[in-house]
Structures are given as C-alpha cells and as structure tokens.
Tab-separated table of C-alpha atoms in Angstrom:
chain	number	residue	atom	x	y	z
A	1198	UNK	CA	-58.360	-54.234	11.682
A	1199	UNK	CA	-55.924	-57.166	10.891
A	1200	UNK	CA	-56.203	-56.507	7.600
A	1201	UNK	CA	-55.261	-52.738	7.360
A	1202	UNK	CA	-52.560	-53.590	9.592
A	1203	UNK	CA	-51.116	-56.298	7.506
A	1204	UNK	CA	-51.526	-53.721	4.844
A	1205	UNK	CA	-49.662	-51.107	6.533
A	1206	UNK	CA	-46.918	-53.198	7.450
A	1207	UNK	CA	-46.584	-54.634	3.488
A	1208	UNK	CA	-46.671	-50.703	2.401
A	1209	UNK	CA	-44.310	-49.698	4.994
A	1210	UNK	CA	-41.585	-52.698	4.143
A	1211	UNK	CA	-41.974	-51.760	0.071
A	1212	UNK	CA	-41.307	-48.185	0.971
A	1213	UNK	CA	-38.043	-49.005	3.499
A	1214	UNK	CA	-36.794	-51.547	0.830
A	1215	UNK	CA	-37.105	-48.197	-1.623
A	1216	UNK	CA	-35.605	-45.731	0.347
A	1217	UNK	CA	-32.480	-48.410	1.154
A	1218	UNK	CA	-32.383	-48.801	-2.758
A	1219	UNK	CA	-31.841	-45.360	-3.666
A	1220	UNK	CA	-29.482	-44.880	-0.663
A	1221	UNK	CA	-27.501	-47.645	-1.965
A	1222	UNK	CA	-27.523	-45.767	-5.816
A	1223	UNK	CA	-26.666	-42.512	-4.252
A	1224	UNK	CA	-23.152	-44.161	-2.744
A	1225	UNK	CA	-22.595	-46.242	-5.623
A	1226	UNK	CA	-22.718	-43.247	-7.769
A	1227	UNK	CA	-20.451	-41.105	-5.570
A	1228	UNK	CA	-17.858	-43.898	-5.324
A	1229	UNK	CA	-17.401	-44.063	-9.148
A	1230	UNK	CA	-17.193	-39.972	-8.981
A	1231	UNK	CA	-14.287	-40.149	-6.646
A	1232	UNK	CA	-12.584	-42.460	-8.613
A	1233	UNK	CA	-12.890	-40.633	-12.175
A	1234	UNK	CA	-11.058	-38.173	-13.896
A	1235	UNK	CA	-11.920	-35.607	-16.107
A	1236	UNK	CA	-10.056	-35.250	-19.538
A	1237	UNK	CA	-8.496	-31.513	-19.744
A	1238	UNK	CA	-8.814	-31.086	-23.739
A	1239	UNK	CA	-8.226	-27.879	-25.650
A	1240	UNK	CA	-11.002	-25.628	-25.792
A	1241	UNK	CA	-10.342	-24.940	-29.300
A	1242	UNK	CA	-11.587	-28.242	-30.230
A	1243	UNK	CA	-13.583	-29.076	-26.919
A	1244	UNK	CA	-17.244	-30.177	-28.468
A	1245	UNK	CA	-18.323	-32.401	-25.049
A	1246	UNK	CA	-17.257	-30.706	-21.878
A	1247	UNK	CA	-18.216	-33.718	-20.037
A	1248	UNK	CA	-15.597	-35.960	-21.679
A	1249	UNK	CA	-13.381	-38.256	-19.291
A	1250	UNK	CA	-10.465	-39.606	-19.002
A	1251	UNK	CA	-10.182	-43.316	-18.246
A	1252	UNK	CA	-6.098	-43.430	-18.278
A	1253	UNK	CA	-4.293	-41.049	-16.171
A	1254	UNK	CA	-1.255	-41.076	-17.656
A	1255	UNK	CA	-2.860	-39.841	-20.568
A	1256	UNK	CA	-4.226	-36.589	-18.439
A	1257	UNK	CA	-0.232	-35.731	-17.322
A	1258	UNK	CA	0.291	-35.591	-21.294
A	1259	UNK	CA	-2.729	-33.674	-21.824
A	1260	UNK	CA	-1.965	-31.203	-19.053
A	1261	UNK	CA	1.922	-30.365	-19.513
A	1262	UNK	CA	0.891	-29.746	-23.199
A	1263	UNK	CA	-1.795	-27.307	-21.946
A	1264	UNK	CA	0.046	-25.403	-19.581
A	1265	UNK	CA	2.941	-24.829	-22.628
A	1266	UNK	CA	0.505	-22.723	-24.434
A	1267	UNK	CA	-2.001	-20.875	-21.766
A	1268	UNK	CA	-3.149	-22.264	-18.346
A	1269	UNK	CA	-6.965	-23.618	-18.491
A	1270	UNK	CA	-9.624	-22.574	-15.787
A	1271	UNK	CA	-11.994	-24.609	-14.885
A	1272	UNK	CA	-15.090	-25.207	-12.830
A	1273	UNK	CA	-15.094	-27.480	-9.980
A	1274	UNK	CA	-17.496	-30.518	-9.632
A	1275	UNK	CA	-19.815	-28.825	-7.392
A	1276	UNK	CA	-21.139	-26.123	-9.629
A	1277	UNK	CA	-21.853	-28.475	-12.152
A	1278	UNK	CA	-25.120	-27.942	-13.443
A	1279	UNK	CA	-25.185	-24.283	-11.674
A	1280	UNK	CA	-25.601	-20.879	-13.206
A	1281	UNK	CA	-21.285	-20.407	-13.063
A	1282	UNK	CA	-21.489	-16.704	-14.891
A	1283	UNK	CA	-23.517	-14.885	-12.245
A	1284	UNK	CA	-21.570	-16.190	-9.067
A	1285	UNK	CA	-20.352	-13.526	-6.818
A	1286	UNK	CA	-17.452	-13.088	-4.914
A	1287	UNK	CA	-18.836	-13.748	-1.497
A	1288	UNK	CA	-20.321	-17.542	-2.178
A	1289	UNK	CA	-17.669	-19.813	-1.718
A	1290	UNK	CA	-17.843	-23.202	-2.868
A	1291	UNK	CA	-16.041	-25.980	-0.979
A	1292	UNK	CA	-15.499	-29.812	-2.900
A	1293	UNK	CA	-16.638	-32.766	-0.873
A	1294	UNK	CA	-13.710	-35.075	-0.206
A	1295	UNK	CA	-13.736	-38.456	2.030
A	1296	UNK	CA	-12.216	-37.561	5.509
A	1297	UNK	CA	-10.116	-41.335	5.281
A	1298	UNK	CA	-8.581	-40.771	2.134
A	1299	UNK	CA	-4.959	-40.247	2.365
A	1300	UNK	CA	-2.936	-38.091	0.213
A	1301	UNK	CA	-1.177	-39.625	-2.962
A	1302	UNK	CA	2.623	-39.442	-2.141
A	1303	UNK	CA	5.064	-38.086	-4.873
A	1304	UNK	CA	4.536	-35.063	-6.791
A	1305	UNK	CA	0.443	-34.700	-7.936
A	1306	UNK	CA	-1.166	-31.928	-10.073
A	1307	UNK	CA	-3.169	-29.677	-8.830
A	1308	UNK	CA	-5.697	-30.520	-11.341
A	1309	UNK	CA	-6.265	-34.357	-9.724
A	1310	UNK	CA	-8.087	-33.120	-6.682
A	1311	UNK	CA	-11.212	-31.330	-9.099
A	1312	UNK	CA	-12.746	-35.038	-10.180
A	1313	UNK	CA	-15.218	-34.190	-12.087
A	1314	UNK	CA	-14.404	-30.272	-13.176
A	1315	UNK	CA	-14.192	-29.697	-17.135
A	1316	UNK	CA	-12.649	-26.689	-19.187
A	1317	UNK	CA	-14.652	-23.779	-20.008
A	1318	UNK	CA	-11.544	-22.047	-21.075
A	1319	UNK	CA	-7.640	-20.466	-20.866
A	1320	UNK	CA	-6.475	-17.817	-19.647
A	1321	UNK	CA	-3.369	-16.031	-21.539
A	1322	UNK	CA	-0.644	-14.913	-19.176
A	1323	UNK	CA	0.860	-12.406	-20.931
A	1324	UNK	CA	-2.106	-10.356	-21.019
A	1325	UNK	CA	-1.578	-9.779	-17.145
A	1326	UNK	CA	2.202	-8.708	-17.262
A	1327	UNK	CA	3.062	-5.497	-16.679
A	1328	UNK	CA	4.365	-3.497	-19.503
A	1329	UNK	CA	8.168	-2.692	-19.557
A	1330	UNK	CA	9.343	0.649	-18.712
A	1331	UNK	CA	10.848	2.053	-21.992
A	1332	UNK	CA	12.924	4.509	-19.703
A	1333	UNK	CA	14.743	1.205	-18.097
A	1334	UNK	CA	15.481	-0.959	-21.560
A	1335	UNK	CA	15.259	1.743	-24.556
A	1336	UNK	CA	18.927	3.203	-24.292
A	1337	UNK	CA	20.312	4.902	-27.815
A	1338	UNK	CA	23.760	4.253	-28.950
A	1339	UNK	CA	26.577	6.140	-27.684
A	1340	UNK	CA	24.310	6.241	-24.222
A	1341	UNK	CA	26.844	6.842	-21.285
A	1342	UNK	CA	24.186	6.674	-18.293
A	1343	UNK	CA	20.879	7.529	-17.796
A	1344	UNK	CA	19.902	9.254	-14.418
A	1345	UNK	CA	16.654	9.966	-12.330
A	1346	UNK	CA	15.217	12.821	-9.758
A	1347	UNK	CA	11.870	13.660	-8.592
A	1348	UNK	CA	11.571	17.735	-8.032
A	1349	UNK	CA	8.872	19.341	-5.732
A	1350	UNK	CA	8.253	23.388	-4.454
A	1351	UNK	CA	6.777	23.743	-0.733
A	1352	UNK	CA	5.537	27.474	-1.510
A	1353	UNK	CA	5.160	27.774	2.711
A	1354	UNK	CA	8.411	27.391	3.446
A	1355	UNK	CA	10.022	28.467	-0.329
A	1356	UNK	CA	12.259	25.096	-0.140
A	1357	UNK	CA	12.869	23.022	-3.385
A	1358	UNK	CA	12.881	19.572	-2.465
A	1359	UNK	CA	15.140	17.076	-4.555
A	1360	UNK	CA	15.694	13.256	-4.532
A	1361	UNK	CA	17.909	12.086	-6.252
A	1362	UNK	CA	16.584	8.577	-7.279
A	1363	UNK	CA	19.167	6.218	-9.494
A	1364	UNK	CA	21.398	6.178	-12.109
A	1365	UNK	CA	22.144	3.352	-15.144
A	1366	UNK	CA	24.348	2.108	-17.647
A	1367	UNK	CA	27.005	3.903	-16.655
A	1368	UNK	CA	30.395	4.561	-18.238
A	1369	UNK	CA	33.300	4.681	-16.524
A	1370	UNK	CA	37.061	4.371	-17.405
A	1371	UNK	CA	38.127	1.585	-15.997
A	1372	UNK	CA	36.595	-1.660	-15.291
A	1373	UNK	CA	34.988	-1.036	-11.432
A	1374	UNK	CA	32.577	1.850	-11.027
A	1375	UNK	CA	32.085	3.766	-7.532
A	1376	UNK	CA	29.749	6.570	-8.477
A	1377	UNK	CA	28.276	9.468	-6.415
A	1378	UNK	CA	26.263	12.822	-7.813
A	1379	UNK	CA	27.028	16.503	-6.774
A	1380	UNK	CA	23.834	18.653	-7.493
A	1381	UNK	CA	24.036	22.356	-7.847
A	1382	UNK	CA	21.175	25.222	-8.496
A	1383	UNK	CA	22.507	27.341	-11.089
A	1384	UNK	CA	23.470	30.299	-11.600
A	1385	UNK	CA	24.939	29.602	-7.709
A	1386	UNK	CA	28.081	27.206	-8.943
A	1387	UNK	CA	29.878	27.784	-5.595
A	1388	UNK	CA	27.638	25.587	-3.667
A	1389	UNK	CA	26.612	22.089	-3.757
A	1390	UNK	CA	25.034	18.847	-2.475
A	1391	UNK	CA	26.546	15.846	-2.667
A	1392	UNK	CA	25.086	12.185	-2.603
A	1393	UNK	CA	26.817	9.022	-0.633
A	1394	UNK	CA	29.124	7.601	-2.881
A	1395	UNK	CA	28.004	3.575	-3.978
A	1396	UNK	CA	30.459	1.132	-4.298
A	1397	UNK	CA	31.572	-1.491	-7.534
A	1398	UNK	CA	28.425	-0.431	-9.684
A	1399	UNK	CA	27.184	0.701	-12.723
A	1400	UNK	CA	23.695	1.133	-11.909
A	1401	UNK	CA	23.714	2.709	-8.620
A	1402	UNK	CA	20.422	3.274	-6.629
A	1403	UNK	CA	20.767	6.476	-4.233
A	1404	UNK	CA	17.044	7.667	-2.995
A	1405	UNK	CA	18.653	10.396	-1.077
A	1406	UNK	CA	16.711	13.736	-1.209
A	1407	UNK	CA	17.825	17.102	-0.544
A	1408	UNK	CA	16.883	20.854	-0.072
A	1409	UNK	CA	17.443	24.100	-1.704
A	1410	UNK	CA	16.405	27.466	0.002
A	1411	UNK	CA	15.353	29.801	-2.852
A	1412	UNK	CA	12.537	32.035	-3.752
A	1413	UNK	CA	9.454	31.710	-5.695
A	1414	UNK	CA	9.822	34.646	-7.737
A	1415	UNK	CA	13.793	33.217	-8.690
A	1416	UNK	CA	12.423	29.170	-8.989
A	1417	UNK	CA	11.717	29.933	-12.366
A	1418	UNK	CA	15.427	31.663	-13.512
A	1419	UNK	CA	17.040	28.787	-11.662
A	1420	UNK	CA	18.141	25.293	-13.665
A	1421	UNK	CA	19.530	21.757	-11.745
A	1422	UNK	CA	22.401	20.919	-12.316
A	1423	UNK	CA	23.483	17.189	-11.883
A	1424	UNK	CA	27.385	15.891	-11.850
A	1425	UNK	CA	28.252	12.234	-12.054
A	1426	UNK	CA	31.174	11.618	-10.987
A	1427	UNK	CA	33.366	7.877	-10.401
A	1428	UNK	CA	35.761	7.385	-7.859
A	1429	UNK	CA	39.130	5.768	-8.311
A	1430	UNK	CA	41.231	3.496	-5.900
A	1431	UNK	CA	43.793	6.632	-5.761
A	1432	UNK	CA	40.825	8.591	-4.663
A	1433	UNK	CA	40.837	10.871	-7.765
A	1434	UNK	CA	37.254	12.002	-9.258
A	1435	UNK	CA	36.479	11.512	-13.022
A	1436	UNK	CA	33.584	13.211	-14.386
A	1437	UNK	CA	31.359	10.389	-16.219
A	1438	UNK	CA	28.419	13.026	-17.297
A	1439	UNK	CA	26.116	15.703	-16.466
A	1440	UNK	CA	22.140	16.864	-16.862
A	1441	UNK	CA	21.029	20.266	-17.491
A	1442	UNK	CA	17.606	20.695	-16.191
A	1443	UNK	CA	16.084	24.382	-16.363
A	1444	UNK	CA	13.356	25.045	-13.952
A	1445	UNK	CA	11.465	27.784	-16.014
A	1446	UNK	CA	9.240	25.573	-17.728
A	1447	UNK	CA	7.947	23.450	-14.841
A	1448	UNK	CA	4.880	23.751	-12.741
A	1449	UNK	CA	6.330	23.234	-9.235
A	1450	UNK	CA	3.759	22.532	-5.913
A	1451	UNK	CA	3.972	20.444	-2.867
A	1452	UNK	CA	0.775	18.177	-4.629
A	1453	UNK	CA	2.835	17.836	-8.650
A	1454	UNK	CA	5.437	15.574	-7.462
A	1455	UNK	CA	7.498	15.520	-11.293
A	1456	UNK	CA	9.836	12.067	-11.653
A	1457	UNK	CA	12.190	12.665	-14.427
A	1458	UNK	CA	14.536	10.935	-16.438
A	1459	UNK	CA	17.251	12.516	-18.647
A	1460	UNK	CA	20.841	10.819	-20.571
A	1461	UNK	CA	24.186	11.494	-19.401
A	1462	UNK	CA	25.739	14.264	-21.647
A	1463	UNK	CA	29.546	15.343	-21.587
A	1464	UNK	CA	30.715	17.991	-20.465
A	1465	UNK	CA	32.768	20.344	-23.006
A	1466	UNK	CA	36.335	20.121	-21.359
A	1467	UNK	CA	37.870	22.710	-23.706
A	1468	UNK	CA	38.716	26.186	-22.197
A	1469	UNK	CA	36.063	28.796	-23.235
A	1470	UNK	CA	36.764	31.261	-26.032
A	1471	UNK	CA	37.869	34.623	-25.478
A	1472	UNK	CA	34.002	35.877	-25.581
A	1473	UNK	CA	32.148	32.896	-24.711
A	1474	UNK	CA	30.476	29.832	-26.525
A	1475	UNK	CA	26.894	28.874	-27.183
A	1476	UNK	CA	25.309	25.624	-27.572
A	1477	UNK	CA	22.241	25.201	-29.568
A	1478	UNK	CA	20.468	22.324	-31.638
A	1479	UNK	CA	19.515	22.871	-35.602
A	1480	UNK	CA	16.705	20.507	-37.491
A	1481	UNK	CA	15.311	20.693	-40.208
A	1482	UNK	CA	11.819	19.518	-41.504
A	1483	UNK	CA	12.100	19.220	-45.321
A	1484	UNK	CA	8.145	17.960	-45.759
A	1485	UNK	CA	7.095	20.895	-43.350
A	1486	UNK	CA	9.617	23.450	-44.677
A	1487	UNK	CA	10.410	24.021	-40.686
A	1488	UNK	CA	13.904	25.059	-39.177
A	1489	UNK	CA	14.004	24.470	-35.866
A	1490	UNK	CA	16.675	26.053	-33.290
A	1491	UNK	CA	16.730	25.564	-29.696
A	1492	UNK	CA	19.050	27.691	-28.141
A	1493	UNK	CA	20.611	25.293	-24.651
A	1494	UNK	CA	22.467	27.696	-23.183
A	1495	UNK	CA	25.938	29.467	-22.481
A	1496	UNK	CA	28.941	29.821	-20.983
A	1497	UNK	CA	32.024	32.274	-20.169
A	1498	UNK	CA	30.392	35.211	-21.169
A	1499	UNK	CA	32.296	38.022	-20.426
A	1500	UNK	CA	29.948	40.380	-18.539
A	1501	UNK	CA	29.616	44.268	-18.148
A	1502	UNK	CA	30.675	45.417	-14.840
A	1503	UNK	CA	30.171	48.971	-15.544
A	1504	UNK	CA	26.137	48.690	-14.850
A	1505	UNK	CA	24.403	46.509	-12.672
A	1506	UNK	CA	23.254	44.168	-15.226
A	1507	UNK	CA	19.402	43.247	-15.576
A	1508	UNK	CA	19.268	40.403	-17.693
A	1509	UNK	CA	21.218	37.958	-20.466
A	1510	UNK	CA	18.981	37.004	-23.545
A	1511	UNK	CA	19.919	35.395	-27.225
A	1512	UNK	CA	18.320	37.118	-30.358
A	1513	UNK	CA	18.001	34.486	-33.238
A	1514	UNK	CA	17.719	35.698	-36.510
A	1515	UNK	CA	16.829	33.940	-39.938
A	1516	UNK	CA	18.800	35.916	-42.836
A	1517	UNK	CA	18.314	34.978	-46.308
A	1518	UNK	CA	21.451	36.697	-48.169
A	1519	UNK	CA	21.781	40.165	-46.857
A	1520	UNK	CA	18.067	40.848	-45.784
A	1521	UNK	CA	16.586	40.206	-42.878
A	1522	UNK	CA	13.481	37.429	-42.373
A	1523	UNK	CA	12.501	37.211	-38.536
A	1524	UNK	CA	13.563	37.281	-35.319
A	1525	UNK	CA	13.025	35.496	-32.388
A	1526	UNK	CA	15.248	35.997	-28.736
A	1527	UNK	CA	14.884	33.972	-25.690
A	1528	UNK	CA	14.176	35.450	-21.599
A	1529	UNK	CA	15.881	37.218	-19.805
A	1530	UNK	CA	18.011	35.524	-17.328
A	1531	UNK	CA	19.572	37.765	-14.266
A	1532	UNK	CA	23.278	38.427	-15.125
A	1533	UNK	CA	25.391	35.059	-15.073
A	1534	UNK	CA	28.110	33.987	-17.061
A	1535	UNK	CA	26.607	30.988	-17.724
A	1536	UNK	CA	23.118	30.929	-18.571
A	1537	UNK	CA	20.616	28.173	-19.515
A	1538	UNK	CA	17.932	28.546	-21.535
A	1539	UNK	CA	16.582	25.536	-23.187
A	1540	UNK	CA	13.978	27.117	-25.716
A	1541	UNK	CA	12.732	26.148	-29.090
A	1542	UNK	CA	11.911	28.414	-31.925
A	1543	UNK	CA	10.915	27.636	-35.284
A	1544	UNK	CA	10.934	29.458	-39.006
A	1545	UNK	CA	9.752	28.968	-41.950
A	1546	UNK	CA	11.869	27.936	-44.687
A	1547	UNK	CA	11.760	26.601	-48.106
A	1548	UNK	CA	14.185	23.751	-48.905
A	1549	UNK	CA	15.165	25.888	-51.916
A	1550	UNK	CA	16.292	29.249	-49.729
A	1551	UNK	CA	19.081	26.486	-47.358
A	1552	UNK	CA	21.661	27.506	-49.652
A	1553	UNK	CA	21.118	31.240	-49.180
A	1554	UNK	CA	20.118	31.238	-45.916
A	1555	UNK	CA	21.557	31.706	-42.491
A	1556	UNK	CA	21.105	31.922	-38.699
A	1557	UNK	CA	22.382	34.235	-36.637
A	1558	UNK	CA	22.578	33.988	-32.933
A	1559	UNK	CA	23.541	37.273	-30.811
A	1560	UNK	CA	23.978	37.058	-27.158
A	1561	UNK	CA	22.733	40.605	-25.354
A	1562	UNK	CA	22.620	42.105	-22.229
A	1563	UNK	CA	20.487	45.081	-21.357
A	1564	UNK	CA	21.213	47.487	-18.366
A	1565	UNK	CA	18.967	49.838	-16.501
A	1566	UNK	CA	18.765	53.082	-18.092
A	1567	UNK	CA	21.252	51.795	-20.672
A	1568	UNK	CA	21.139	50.436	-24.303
A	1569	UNK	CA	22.100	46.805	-24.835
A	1570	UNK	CA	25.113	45.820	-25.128
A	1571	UNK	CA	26.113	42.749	-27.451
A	1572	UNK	CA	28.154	40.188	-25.512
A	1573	UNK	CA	29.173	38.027	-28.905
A	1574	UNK	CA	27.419	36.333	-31.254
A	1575	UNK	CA	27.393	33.578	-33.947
A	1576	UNK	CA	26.446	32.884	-37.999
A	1577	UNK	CA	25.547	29.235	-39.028
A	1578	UNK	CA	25.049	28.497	-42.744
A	1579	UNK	CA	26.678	28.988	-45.893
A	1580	UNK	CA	26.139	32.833	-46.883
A	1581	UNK	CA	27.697	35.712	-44.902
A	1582	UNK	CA	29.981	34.516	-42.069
A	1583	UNK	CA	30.396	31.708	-41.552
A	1584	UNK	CA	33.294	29.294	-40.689
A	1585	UNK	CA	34.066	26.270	-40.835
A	1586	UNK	CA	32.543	24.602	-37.885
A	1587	UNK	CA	29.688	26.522	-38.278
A	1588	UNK	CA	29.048	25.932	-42.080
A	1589	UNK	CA	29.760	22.316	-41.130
A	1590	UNK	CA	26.750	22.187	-38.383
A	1591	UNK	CA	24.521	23.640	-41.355
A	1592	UNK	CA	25.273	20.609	-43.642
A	1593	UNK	CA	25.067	18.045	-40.878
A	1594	UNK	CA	21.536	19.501	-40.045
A	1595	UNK	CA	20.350	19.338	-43.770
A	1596	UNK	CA	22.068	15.945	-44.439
A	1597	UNK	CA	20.083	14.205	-41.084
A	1598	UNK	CA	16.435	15.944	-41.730
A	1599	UNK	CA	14.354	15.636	-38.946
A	1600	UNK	CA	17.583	15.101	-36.428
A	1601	UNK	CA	18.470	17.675	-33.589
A	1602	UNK	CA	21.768	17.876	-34.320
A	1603	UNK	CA	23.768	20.294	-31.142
A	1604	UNK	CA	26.843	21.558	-31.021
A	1605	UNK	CA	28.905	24.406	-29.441
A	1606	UNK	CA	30.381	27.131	-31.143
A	1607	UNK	CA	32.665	29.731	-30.198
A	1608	UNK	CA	31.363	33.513	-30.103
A	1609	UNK	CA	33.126	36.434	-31.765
C-alpha cells in the first residue's frame, strides 16, 4: 500500500509539473502575440499572409501607401485559422485585449489594435459612389437655367397637383439673382400661381407645390406653362426663361408621380405678325433619308368668331416641286390663340430631292357644320415660296444633319 501510494504521489507531481509547463507556454505565447505586429503588404504581391512586421515605423509607411491606392480589409486575429467565407452576419467576433493596458497617447491607426490580422484583400472605393446625376452637371452651351417639377392627376377629386422643385444655372442681367416662378395651365393665360420669391441666388430651391382644378376629359388639351422671372432692387421683373410642357402625351395618376427636368428657353419678345407665327423644329437624317418636323406650337392666331370654333390643328405637307408627296396634321386643340402641340412627324426623303423639295405648314380651324377655314400658313425650302428666313431654316437644317434646328416664322 506504501508503494502504490508513493507511486501515486510521483505520477500526480509529473502530471502538476506538466500542466504548470504548458500553462506557462500558453502565456508566454500570448505575451509575444500582444506585442507583434502584422506587416500590411499589397495583395498584389502578398505570397505569405502570415508575414510580420518587426519595425513599426515601417507599418505607418506601409499603410499611408496602402490607403493612397484602395483601403485593405482584413481579418482579425481571432478567426485565424477559421472558415472566414461562410461567416454570417449574426456571429460576432470580439478580440481579446488585456484589461491593464492603457491606451497609446497621440494619434494611432486603427490598424494597431488587430495584432495579428493579415490582408486578404482591398476594397476599391469608387466602386461604392453613387453615380452623378447627368441632369445636375451635363448643361449645353448657351444653357440659361435648367428647371424641375414633379406633375400628378388625383382622378377623385379632378385636381392636378404641381411642385415646383428647383431651378439652376441661372442667367440673370445683373450680377445678384432673386428668382421666383409664375405657373400657368394653358390655354387659361389669365390666371396663375406664383412661387415665394428666393433671395441672392442662382440656383434657387423652391419645393412648393400647387393645385389646378380641371377636368379629365380637358387634362390632355391642357400644357404647363412655367415663367422665370428675377427681381430687381427697383422691384421691376425681368423674364430670365420659360418651359413649355404639353400634357397630352403624359400618363397622369395619383400612383405615376413624373419628376421632370427641362432648359430655360426665351421667350420671342417680338410683336406677333398680322396672322400669327409658328414655331417648329426641322432635321434631317442624311444616312436614313428621314426629315423630321415637329411642329411646337403657336401663337396670335387670329380666330373665327363667326362659329363657335371646334378645334385648331397644323397640316404638314412634303411637296417636291409642284406635286404633292404626303401629309401629315397634328390634334385638334379647342379654339385658342395660342396653341401647343409638341408633335413629331417624319418623311421620307432622298438627299437628292432637298433641292426640290419643300414643307408646307397650314394652320386650320374647323367649325361645326362648317368647312375649314385656313388661319395662315408657311413654306420652308428652296422651291415655291419661300423667303428668306424660311429658305434660310432649310439650309441650316441640311448644313447641321442630325440637329433639331427651331425657329419661328411668321404666317401669311
């Protein structure tokens, strides 16, 4: 019985003296872990993860040059050894530190508290910025301002809802800008609405919304129309632009909020003619063989009174010397002097027939029970007759192919 107790006792001391070993080895080991640092290397030519740094002046060179060109991600000491790639979101992993260490003073990286992590890679910021909106930055020369609305229909209650959202780059005459907007729903250019008027700015930023009573069977024959105007210190308004914005084309609920941006145009200041003018756009396509025409709209036509008058439409005709090719004519729109239409038509045309060719816009009204009757009309090209502004818009539109080139032109 002495003996296997003797025994025991030997056995039990060689196993103590073990486990106080390999305790001692285990806090050895984590010592020299606090005190290392990982070398941050470029993954590019990274072949040993697991090399370290022994100078840490060296690492502050090795990171700033890092963070120049992408920032690095890495894994933290504790998942060393661990399956990284199928970690989830929930397991969170929390670095052992020593409870008496105190903080380095002075400024530290962030990298110095992961002893032990190594790159597995960078991460590019630029891949994470969001792209610019062309509609802010991508202004064409000549721009005078660029402004933006949202438009929505509440069918219920028949109420167009506006907001009138910003306006940029403005242009105004003198030096200091104080801008406001009048909005009106054509053909109704009696009434308006009118925004808060924003001090010393070219970029103003209104969100101000507003409400039109109208219709749903007249939504579609109506068109907004926006006024920009700038205040002076004698309190005198100067028109800086205007947008034309037909409704007719747009699918208007409560749930299609549209946001929309258009340019600035200016306003023709000279006095209509004695029958009205039109404004339209001619291109031409010379590796289609396309002439386009969009016919914008009118103004100071000089309607019947004799008849109540149902509706104002443009005929546009392609000619080719005295004999007649197609024809093409626009909606209706309800009696107004000024109408806006905003429609595109196109005809075929061989780059060989421009110099016999021509375009002829009429502008009609029909009556009930009554023939129509032609309100004016106008030739562009360089057979029949035309005139000098109008032969002039020809050449300008086959000199810039592929170019909406507008302009207004008197009727006769």
């Amino acid at each position: 019985e002495q003996a296997v107790a003797v025994a025991g006792g030997i056995i039990g001391g060689i196993l103590l003296l073990v486990l106080l070993g390999i305790t001692a080895y285990l806090l050895w080991k984590k010592m020299c872990c606090l005190f290392s640092y990982e070398k941050l290397i470029n993954p590019a030519k990274t072949t040993n993860a697991n090399a370290i740094f022994q100078d840490q002046s060296n690492s502050e060179i090795q990171l700033k040059s890092t963070r120049s060109r992408s920032i690095p991600f890495i894994i933290p000491p504790t998942l060393h050894g661990r399956d990284w790639i199928h970690l989830t979101n929930e397991e969170q992993v929390q670095e052992d530190r020593d409870p008496c260490m105190n903080p380095q003073s002075g400024p530290r990286s962030s990298f110095h508290s992961l002893a032990g992590a190594y790159v597995v890679g960078t991460i590019n910021p630029d891949l994470y910025k969001f792209p610019e909106d062309e509609s802010e930055t991508d202004f064409p020369d000549g721009n005078i301002g660029r402004l933006w609305f949202s438009i929505e229909y509440e069918q219920e209650s028949e109420r167009l809802l506006v907001s009138l959202i910003k306006v940029r780059k403005l242009q105004p005459p003198a030096e200091s800008c104080s801008p406001f907007v009048k909005i009106y729903l054509l053909p109704d250019e009696r009434s308006y609405l009118q925004s808060k008027t924003k001090r010393k700015t070219l970029n103003p930023h209104f969100d101000e919304n507003f409400v039109f009573q109208v219709s749903s069977k007249m939504l579609l024959q109506r068109t907004l129309k926006f006024l920009v105007y700038h205040v002076d210190k004698q309190k005198k308004h100067h028109l800086l632009g205007q947008v034309i914005f037909p409704l007719k084309n747009e699918t208007l609920t409560e749930d299609n909020k549209l946001v929309i941006w258009r340019d600035l145009e200016k306003e023709n200041l000279e006095p209509p003619s004695e029958h009205g003018d039109i404004q339209f756009s001619l291109s031409y396509n010379d590796y289609l063989g396309r002439l386009t025409v969009v016919v914008l709209r009118a103004r100071g036509l000089k309607l019947q009174e004799e008849s109540p008058p149902v509706g104002v439409y443009v005929k546009v005709s392609l000619m080719n010397h005295n004999k007649l090719i197609k024809s093409k004519k626009t909606a209706a729109l309800l009696g107004t002097p000024n109408p806006v239409y905003n429609e595109t038509f196109s005809f075929k045309a061989d780059q060989t027939e421009l110099d016999t060719a021509s375009l002829s816009l009429s502008v009609l009204q029909s009556n009930k029970g009554e023939k129509t009757l032609l309100l004016g009309r106008v030739v562009v090209g360089p057979f029949m007759y035309t005139r000098g502004k109008e032969l002039e818009h020809w050449n300008e539109m086959i000199s810039k192919p592929k170019e909406l080139v507008k302009r207004w032109h008197a009727l006769c």
